[in-house]
Coordinates of C-alpha atoms in Angstrom, one line a residue:
M1 CA -38.4 69.8 37.4
K2 CA -38.1 66.1 36.9
N3 CA -41.9 65.6 36.8
K4 CA -42.3 68.5 34.4
K5 CA -39.7 67.1 32.0
M6 CA -41.1 63.6 32.2
R7 CA -44.7 64.6 31.6
S8 CA -43.7 66.9 28.8
L9 CA -42.1 63.9 27.0
S10 CA -45.1 61.8 27.6
V11 CA -47.6 64.5 26.4
I12 CA -45.6 65.1 23.2
T13 CA -45.4 61.4 22.6
L14 CA -49.1 60.9 23.0
A15 CA -49.9 64.0 20.9
A16 CA -47.7 62.7 18.1
L17 CA -49.4 59.3 18.3
L18 CA -52.8 60.9 18.1
S19 CA -51.8 63.0 15.1
V20 CA -50.8 59.8 13.3
A21 CA -54.1 58.1 14.1
A22 CA -56.0 61.0 12.7
V23 CA -54.3 61.1 9.2
G24 CA -53.9 59.0 6.2
C25 CA -56.2 56.7 4.3
S26 CA -56.1 53.0 5.2
N27 CA -54.9 50.7 2.4
A28 CA -55.5 47.6 4.5
Q29 CA -57.9 45.0 3.1
V30 CA -60.1 43.0 5.4
D31 CA -60.2 39.2 5.0
S32 CA -62.4 36.9 7.1
R33 CA -59.9 34.0 6.8
A34 CA -58.5 32.7 10.1
G35 CA -55.0 31.6 10.9
A36 CA -51.5 33.0 10.2
V37 CA -50.7 34.2 6.7
T38 CA -47.2 34.2 5.2
T39 CA -46.1 36.7 2.6
Q40 CA -48.7 37.0 -0.1
T41 CA -48.0 37.8 -3.8
A42 CA -50.7 40.2 -5.0
T43 CA -51.0 43.3 -7.0
S44 CA -52.5 46.6 -5.8
T45 CA -53.3 49.8 -7.6
V46 CA -52.8 53.2 -6.1
S47 CA -53.9 56.2 -8.1
S48 CA -51.2 58.7 -9.0
S49 CA -53.1 61.5 -7.2
A50 CA -53.3 59.4 -4.0
A51 CA -49.7 58.4 -3.7
P52 CA -48.2 61.9 -3.2
T53 CA -50.8 62.6 -0.5
A54 CA -49.8 59.5 1.5
T55 CA -46.1 60.2 1.0
S56 CA -46.3 63.8 2.0
T57 CA -48.5 63.0 5.0
A58 CA -46.0 60.4 6.3
A59 CA -43.1 62.8 5.7
S60 CA -44.9 65.6 7.6
I61 CA -45.6 63.3 10.5
A62 CA -42.0 62.1 10.7
A63 CA -40.6 65.7 10.5
S64 CA -43.0 67.1 13.1
T65 CA -42.3 64.2 15.5
A66 CA -38.6 64.5 15.1
K67 CA -38.7 68.2 15.8
A68 CA -40.9 67.8 18.9
S69 CA -38.6 65.1 20.2
D70 CA -35.5 67.2 19.7
Q71 CA -37.0 70.1 21.6
D72 CA -38.4 68.1 24.4
T73 CA -35.6 65.6 25.2
A74 CA -32.8 68.1 25.3
E75 CA -33.8 68.8 28.9
L76 CA -33.8 65.2 29.9
F77 CA -30.0 65.2 30.4
S78 CA -28.2 67.9 32.4
D79 CA -24.7 69.2 31.6
R80 CA -23.4 67.3 34.5
D81 CA -25.1 64.1 33.3
L82 CA -23.3 64.4 30.0
K83 CA -19.9 65.4 31.5
Q84 CA -17.7 62.2 31.5
S85 CA -15.3 63.4 34.2
A86 CA -15.6 64.8 37.6
D87 CA -14.3 68.1 39.0
L88 CA -11.6 66.8 41.4
A89 CA -10.5 70.2 42.8
T90 CA -12.1 69.5 46.2
A91 CA -12.6 65.7 45.8
T92 CA -12.1 63.4 48.7
Q93 CA -9.7 60.4 48.0
M94 CA -10.8 57.1 49.7
K95 CA -8.9 53.8 49.7
L96 CA -11.4 51.0 50.4
V97 CA -10.7 48.4 53.1
S98 CA -12.3 44.9 53.2
N99 CA -15.1 44.4 55.8
Q100 CA -15.4 48.2 56.4
D101 CA -18.5 49.9 54.9
V102 CA -18.2 53.5 53.9
T103 CA -20.9 56.1 54.5
L104 CA -21.0 59.3 52.4
N105 CA -23.3 61.7 54.3
K106 CA -22.4 65.1 52.7
E107 CA -22.6 66.5 49.2
G108 CA -19.3 66.2 47.3
V109 CA -17.1 64.2 45.0
Y110 CA -15.5 61.0 46.3
V111 CA -12.8 59.2 44.5
L112 CA -12.7 55.5 45.4
S113 CA -10.1 52.8 44.7
G114 CA -9.1 49.4 46.1
E115 CA -9.9 45.7 45.7
V116 CA -12.0 44.6 48.7
D117 CA -14.5 42.0 50.0
N118 CA -17.8 42.7 51.9
V119 CA -17.9 46.5 51.5
T120 CA -20.9 48.6 50.8
I121 CA -20.6 52.3 49.8
V122 CA -23.7 53.8 51.5
V123 CA -24.9 57.3 50.5
D124 CA -27.1 58.8 53.2
A125 CA -27.0 62.5 52.7
A126 CA -29.5 65.4 52.7
D127 CA -32.4 65.1 50.3
D128 CA -31.0 68.1 48.3
A129 CA -27.5 66.8 48.2
K130 CA -25.7 65.8 45.0
V131 CA -23.1 63.1 45.5
Q132 CA -20.6 61.9 42.9
I133 CA -18.8 58.6 43.3
V134 CA -15.7 58.3 41.1
L135 CA -14.6 54.8 40.5
D136 CA -10.8 54.7 40.0
G137 CA -9.9 51.0 40.0
V138 CA -12.6 49.6 42.3
S139 CA -13.3 45.9 42.8
I140 CA -15.9 44.9 45.4
T141 CA -17.1 41.4 46.1
N142 CA -20.0 41.0 48.5
E143 CA -22.0 38.0 49.8
D144 CA -25.4 39.5 50.4
S145 CA -25.4 43.3 50.2
P146 CA -25.1 45.9 47.4
A147 CA -21.8 47.3 46.5
I148 CA -23.4 50.8 46.3
Y149 CA -26.5 51.6 48.3
V150 CA -28.1 55.0 48.0
K151 CA -30.4 55.6 51.0
E152 CA -31.0 59.3 50.7
A153 CA -29.8 62.1 48.3
D154 CA -31.2 64.3 45.6
K155 CA -29.0 62.7 42.9
V156 CA -26.0 60.4 42.7
F157 CA -23.5 60.2 39.9
V158 CA -21.3 57.1 39.5
T159 CA -18.4 58.1 37.2
S160 CA -15.6 55.8 36.1
T161 CA -12.2 57.1 35.3
E162 CA -10.1 55.4 32.5
S163 CA -9.9 52.3 34.8
K164 CA -11.4 48.8 35.2
N165 CA -14.0 48.4 37.9
R166 CA -15.9 45.3 39.0
M167 CA -18.8 44.7 41.5
V168 CA -20.1 41.3 42.4
V169 CA -22.8 40.1 44.8
S170 CA -22.4 36.3 45.1
G171 CA -25.4 35.4 47.2
S172 CA -28.9 36.4 48.1
Y173 CA -29.6 39.9 49.3
K174 CA -30.5 40.9 52.9
A175 CA -33.2 43.5 53.4
D176 CA -32.5 46.9 55.1
G177 CA -35.5 47.1 57.3
D178 CA -38.5 47.6 55.0
T179 CA -36.3 48.2 52.0
N180 CA -35.9 45.1 49.9
L181 CA -32.4 45.4 48.5
D182 CA -32.0 43.4 45.3
A183 CA -29.2 44.8 43.2
V184 CA -25.5 45.3 43.1
I185 CA -26.1 49.0 42.7
F186 CA -29.3 50.0 44.5
S187 CA -30.6 53.6 44.7
R188 CA -33.6 55.3 46.2
A189 CA -32.7 58.5 44.4
D190 CA -32.0 59.6 40.9
M191 CA -28.8 58.1 39.5
T192 CA -26.6 58.8 36.5
L193 CA -23.8 56.5 35.4
N194 CA -21.2 58.0 33.2
G195 CA -17.4 58.2 32.6
T196 CA -14.7 56.8 30.4
G197 CA -13.8 53.5 32.1
T198 CA -15.4 50.0 32.5
L199 CA -17.7 48.6 35.1
D200 CA -18.5 44.9 35.3
I201 CA -21.5 43.9 37.4
V202 CA -22.4 40.4 38.5
S203 CA -25.6 39.7 40.4
K204 CA -26.1 36.0 41.0
A205 CA -29.4 36.3 42.9
G206 CA -31.0 39.6 41.9
N207 CA -30.9 42.7 39.7
G208 CA -27.8 44.4 38.3
I209 CA -28.7 48.1 38.8
S210 CA -31.9 49.3 40.4
S211 CA -33.2 52.8 40.9
K212 CA -36.5 53.8 42.6
D213 CA -36.4 57.1 40.6
D214 CA -34.7 57.9 37.3
L215 CA -31.7 55.9 36.0
K216 CA -29.5 57.5 33.3
I217 CA -26.6 56.2 31.4
T218 CA -24.6 58.7 29.4
G219 CA -21.1 57.2 29.1
G220 CA -18.8 54.4 30.1
M221 CA -18.6 50.7 29.2
Y222 CA -20.7 48.2 31.2
T223 CA -21.1 44.4 31.3
I224 CA -24.0 43.2 33.4
Q225 CA -24.8 39.6 34.3
S226 CA -27.9 39.2 36.5
S227 CA -30.3 36.4 37.5
A228 CA -33.1 39.0 37.5
D229 CA -33.4 42.3 35.6
A230 CA -30.1 43.8 34.5
I231 CA -31.2 47.5 34.6
E232 CA -34.4 48.4 36.5
A233 CA -36.0 51.7 37.4
N234 CA -39.4 52.8 38.9
D235 CA -39.6 56.1 37.1
A236 CA -37.5 56.0 33.9
I237 CA -34.5 54.5 32.2
L238 CA -32.8 57.1 29.9
I239 CA -29.8 56.2 27.8
N240 CA -27.8 58.9 25.9
D241 CA -24.5 57.1 25.3
G242 CA -22.3 54.3 26.5
T243 CA -21.6 50.7 25.7
I244 CA -23.8 48.2 27.5
T245 CA -23.6 44.4 27.3
I246 CA -26.3 42.5 29.1
D247 CA -27.0 38.8 30.0
S248 CA -30.0 38.7 32.2
G249 CA -32.2 36.0 33.7
K250 CA -35.3 38.2 33.3
D251 CA -35.6 41.5 31.5
A252 CA -32.6 43.4 30.3
L253 CA -34.2 46.9 30.7
H254 CA -37.3 47.2 32.9
S255 CA -39.1 50.3 33.9
E256 CA -42.4 50.1 35.8
N257 CA -44.3 52.4 38.2
D258 CA -47.5 51.0 39.8
E259 CA -48.4 54.4 41.4
D260 CA -47.9 56.9 38.5
T261 CA -48.8 55.7 35.0
S262 CA -47.0 58.6 33.4
R263 CA -43.8 57.1 34.7
G264 CA -42.3 53.7 34.0
Y265 CA -40.9 54.5 30.6
I266 CA -37.6 54.0 28.6
Y267 CA -36.0 56.5 26.4
I268 CA -32.9 55.8 24.2
E269 CA -31.2 58.3 22.0
G270 CA -27.7 56.9 21.7
G271 CA -25.2 54.3 22.9
T272 CA -24.6 50.7 22.0
L273 CA -26.6 47.9 23.6
T274 CA -26.0 44.2 23.2
I275 CA -28.7 42.1 24.9
N276 CA -29.3 38.5 25.8
A277 CA -32.4 38.3 27.9
A278 CA -34.3 35.3 29.2
D279 CA -37.5 37.4 29.1
D280 CA -38.1 40.9 27.6
A281 CA -35.1 42.8 26.2
I282 CA -36.6 46.3 26.6
R283 CA -39.8 46.7 28.7
G284 CA -41.3 50.0 29.6
N285 CA -44.8 50.0 31.1
S286 CA -46.0 53.3 29.8
F287 CA -43.9 53.8 26.7
V288 CA -40.6 53.1 25.0
Q289 CA -39.2 55.8 22.7
I290 CA -36.0 55.2 20.6
D291 CA -34.5 58.2 18.9
G292 CA -31.1 56.7 18.1
G293 CA -28.3 54.3 19.2
I294 CA -27.3 50.8 18.2
I295 CA -29.5 48.1 19.8
N296 CA -28.6 44.5 19.2
I297 CA -31.0 42.1 20.8
E298 CA -29.4 38.7 20.3
S299 CA -32.0 36.7 22.2
S300 CA -35.2 37.4 24.0
E301 CA -38.8 36.2 24.6
E302 CA -40.1 39.6 23.5
G303 CA -37.8 42.2 22.1
I304 CA -39.4 45.6 22.9
E305 CA -42.6 45.8 24.9
A306 CA -44.7 48.7 26.2
N307 CA -48.1 50.3 26.2
A308 CA -46.9 52.6 23.4
I309 CA -43.8 52.2 21.3
K310 CA -42.3 54.9 19.1
I311 CA -39.1 54.5 17.0
N312 CA -37.8 57.6 15.4
D313 CA -34.3 56.6 14.6
G314 CA -31.6 54.2 15.5
Q315 CA -30.2 50.8 14.3
I316 CA -32.1 47.9 15.8
T317 CA -31.3 44.2 15.2
L318 CA -33.7 41.9 17.1
Y319 CA -34.3 38.2 17.6
A320 CA -37.3 37.0 19.7
N321 CA -39.0 33.8 20.5
N322 CA -42.5 35.3 21.0
D323 CA -43.1 38.8 19.8
G324 CA -40.5 41.1 18.3
I325 CA -42.0 44.5 19.0
N326 CA -45.1 44.3 21.1
A327 CA -47.6 47.0 22.3
T328 CA -50.0 45.8 24.8
P329 CA -52.3 47.5 27.3
K330 CA -50.3 47.9 30.5
I331 CA -51.6 51.3 31.8
N332 CA -54.5 52.3 29.4
S333 CA -56.2 51.4 26.1
D334 CA -54.0 53.8 24.0
V335 CA -52.0 51.0 22.6
V336 CA -49.8 51.7 19.5
I337 CA -46.6 51.0 17.6
E338 CA -45.3 53.9 15.6
V339 CA -42.2 53.7 13.4
N340 CA -41.0 57.0 11.8
G341 CA -37.4 56.2 11.0
G342 CA -34.3 54.1 11.7
T343 CA -33.2 50.7 10.5
I344 CA -34.9 47.7 12.0
D345 CA -34.1 44.1 11.4
V346 CA -36.4 41.6 13.1
S347 CA -35.9 37.8 13.0
M348 CA -38.5 35.6 14.7
A349 CA -38.4 32.1 16.0
S350 CA -40.8 29.6 14.3
G351 CA -44.3 28.9 15.6
D352 CA -47.0 31.4 16.7
T353 CA -44.8 34.5 16.6
D354 CA -45.2 38.0 15.4
A355 CA -42.5 40.5 14.4
F356 CA -44.7 43.5 15.1
D357 CA -47.6 42.8 17.4
S358 CA -50.0 45.6 18.6
N359 CA -53.0 45.0 20.7
G360 CA -54.1 48.4 19.4
D361 CA -52.9 50.4 16.3
L362 CA -49.8 50.0 14.1
Y363 CA -48.3 52.8 11.9
I364 CA -45.2 52.5 9.8
N365 CA -44.4 56.0 8.5
G366 CA -40.8 55.7 7.6
G367 CA -37.5 53.8 8.2
T368 CA -36.0 50.7 6.7
I369 CA -37.5 47.5 8.0
N370 CA -36.5 44.0 7.2
V371 CA -38.5 41.2 8.7
K372 CA -37.9 37.4 8.7
A373 CA -41.0 35.8 10.2
V374 CA -44.0 33.7 9.5
S375 CA -46.2 36.6 10.7
A376 CA -44.7 40.0 10.2
F377 CA -47.6 42.2 11.4
D378 CA -50.4 41.5 13.9
A379 CA -52.7 44.3 15.1
D380 CA -56.1 44.5 16.7
G381 CA -56.8 48.0 15.5
T382 CA -55.8 50.1 12.5
A383 CA -52.7 49.0 10.6
Q384 CA -51.1 51.4 8.1
L385 CA -48.0 51.4 6.0
N386 CA -47.6 55.1 5.1
G387 CA -44.0 55.2 4.2
G388 CA -40.6 53.7 4.6
N389 CA -38.9 50.7 2.9
V390 CA -40.4 47.4 4.3
T391 CA -39.2 44.0 3.3
V392 CA -40.7 40.8 4.5
N393 CA -39.0 37.5 3.9
G394 CA -37.1 39.0 1.0
E395 CA -40.0 40.7 -0.7
K396 CA -40.8 44.4 -0.6
I397 CA -44.3 45.3 0.5
T398 CA -46.4 48.5 0.1
Q399 CA -49.4 47.6 2.2
I400 CA -50.3 45.8 5.3
T401 CA -53.2 43.4 4.7
Q402 CA -55.8 42.8 7.4
S403 CA -56.5 39.2 8.0
R404 CA -58.9 38.8 10.9
G405 CA -59.1 35.5 12.6
G406 CA -60.4 34.5 16.0
G407 CA -58.2 37.1 17.7
G408 CA -59.0 39.9 15.2
G409 CA -55.4 40.5 14.4
V410 CA -53.6 41.8 11.4
R411 CA -51.4 39.0 10.1
G412 CA -49.7 39.0 6.8
M413 CA -48.7 41.5 4.2
R414 CA -49.4 42.6 0.6
R415 CA -46.6 43.6 -1.7

């Protein structure tokens, strides 16, 4: 079922992107001048008969995309994923003890409490087992091993009660045979984090949370400090709700799968994220899709990066030192940035930086976009402003002007 859902989302995303590529007339003007171009003051004429066509086309694209997204992503989160409390009728209560690992080898609900040192909660159950770990005032400080280590299970839920919980790994991680453990919470199975409490995670020599399958967050409040990636998954990172504050030494959110290019994506439809990242804030190899939520990227090298990026809704505030929103070929040549809605504020560092940088195509079909940058748009392929309210350095623009230099990019704007 997981593969079916994931591929369905990917197919609909690609289909929507292709539909955008096939419609609309290009208002971009080609210029042979090289170098970056700041905001230009120029006039453009659009016939009264052409304007309604462009507007209706963009509206049609946005409406069909939103509808497809709603139908498809409803199946990405199960009822149990979205339930913020556990059924405690048959739960097992466990008080943790320092220097004593705990192994959960059967399906069930386990309520954990206690402030301890050098303890790992190990899940080693049948491959069809669903295990729910309920954090009810847990504090674990380890030197070199995860606080939670999922070896085997079908799916694991980590659910916080209305309590404060904390997990710290203070040193370097030791491997478990051929498995390179590198996170405070490390899972080889699908994992969902939810609940109504708080969970603070500190990883001084590795990742915060890592899953070799899907990683979902649907509730709870999290602060993650990590020397490497804060949240990392091989197959997908999916966020429905929750409050997440990240300070990472590498990427804040990172999803990448070297074996299956249809995986390695990030999907966000809700929640509040506050991110300070030394590298990328949000990086999905195959694609990143944002359908909602509040995303505040306070610092990053690149804000959002993927092979394909689609923003349908949400409130995004972003600061980056290199590229703000960057589409680059990671898995194939279908490279595109598509914005259909939402509110996006992008501020860029000075120098050779781009607010929107696509090594393929770039389509702005809707939304409210405010850019503060020397170069607002840079694309190697088609660049179209089909709709939305776009302001660059205080001036509203109605066209993206092509300015092809040595790299063949689209740099600059026409208002």
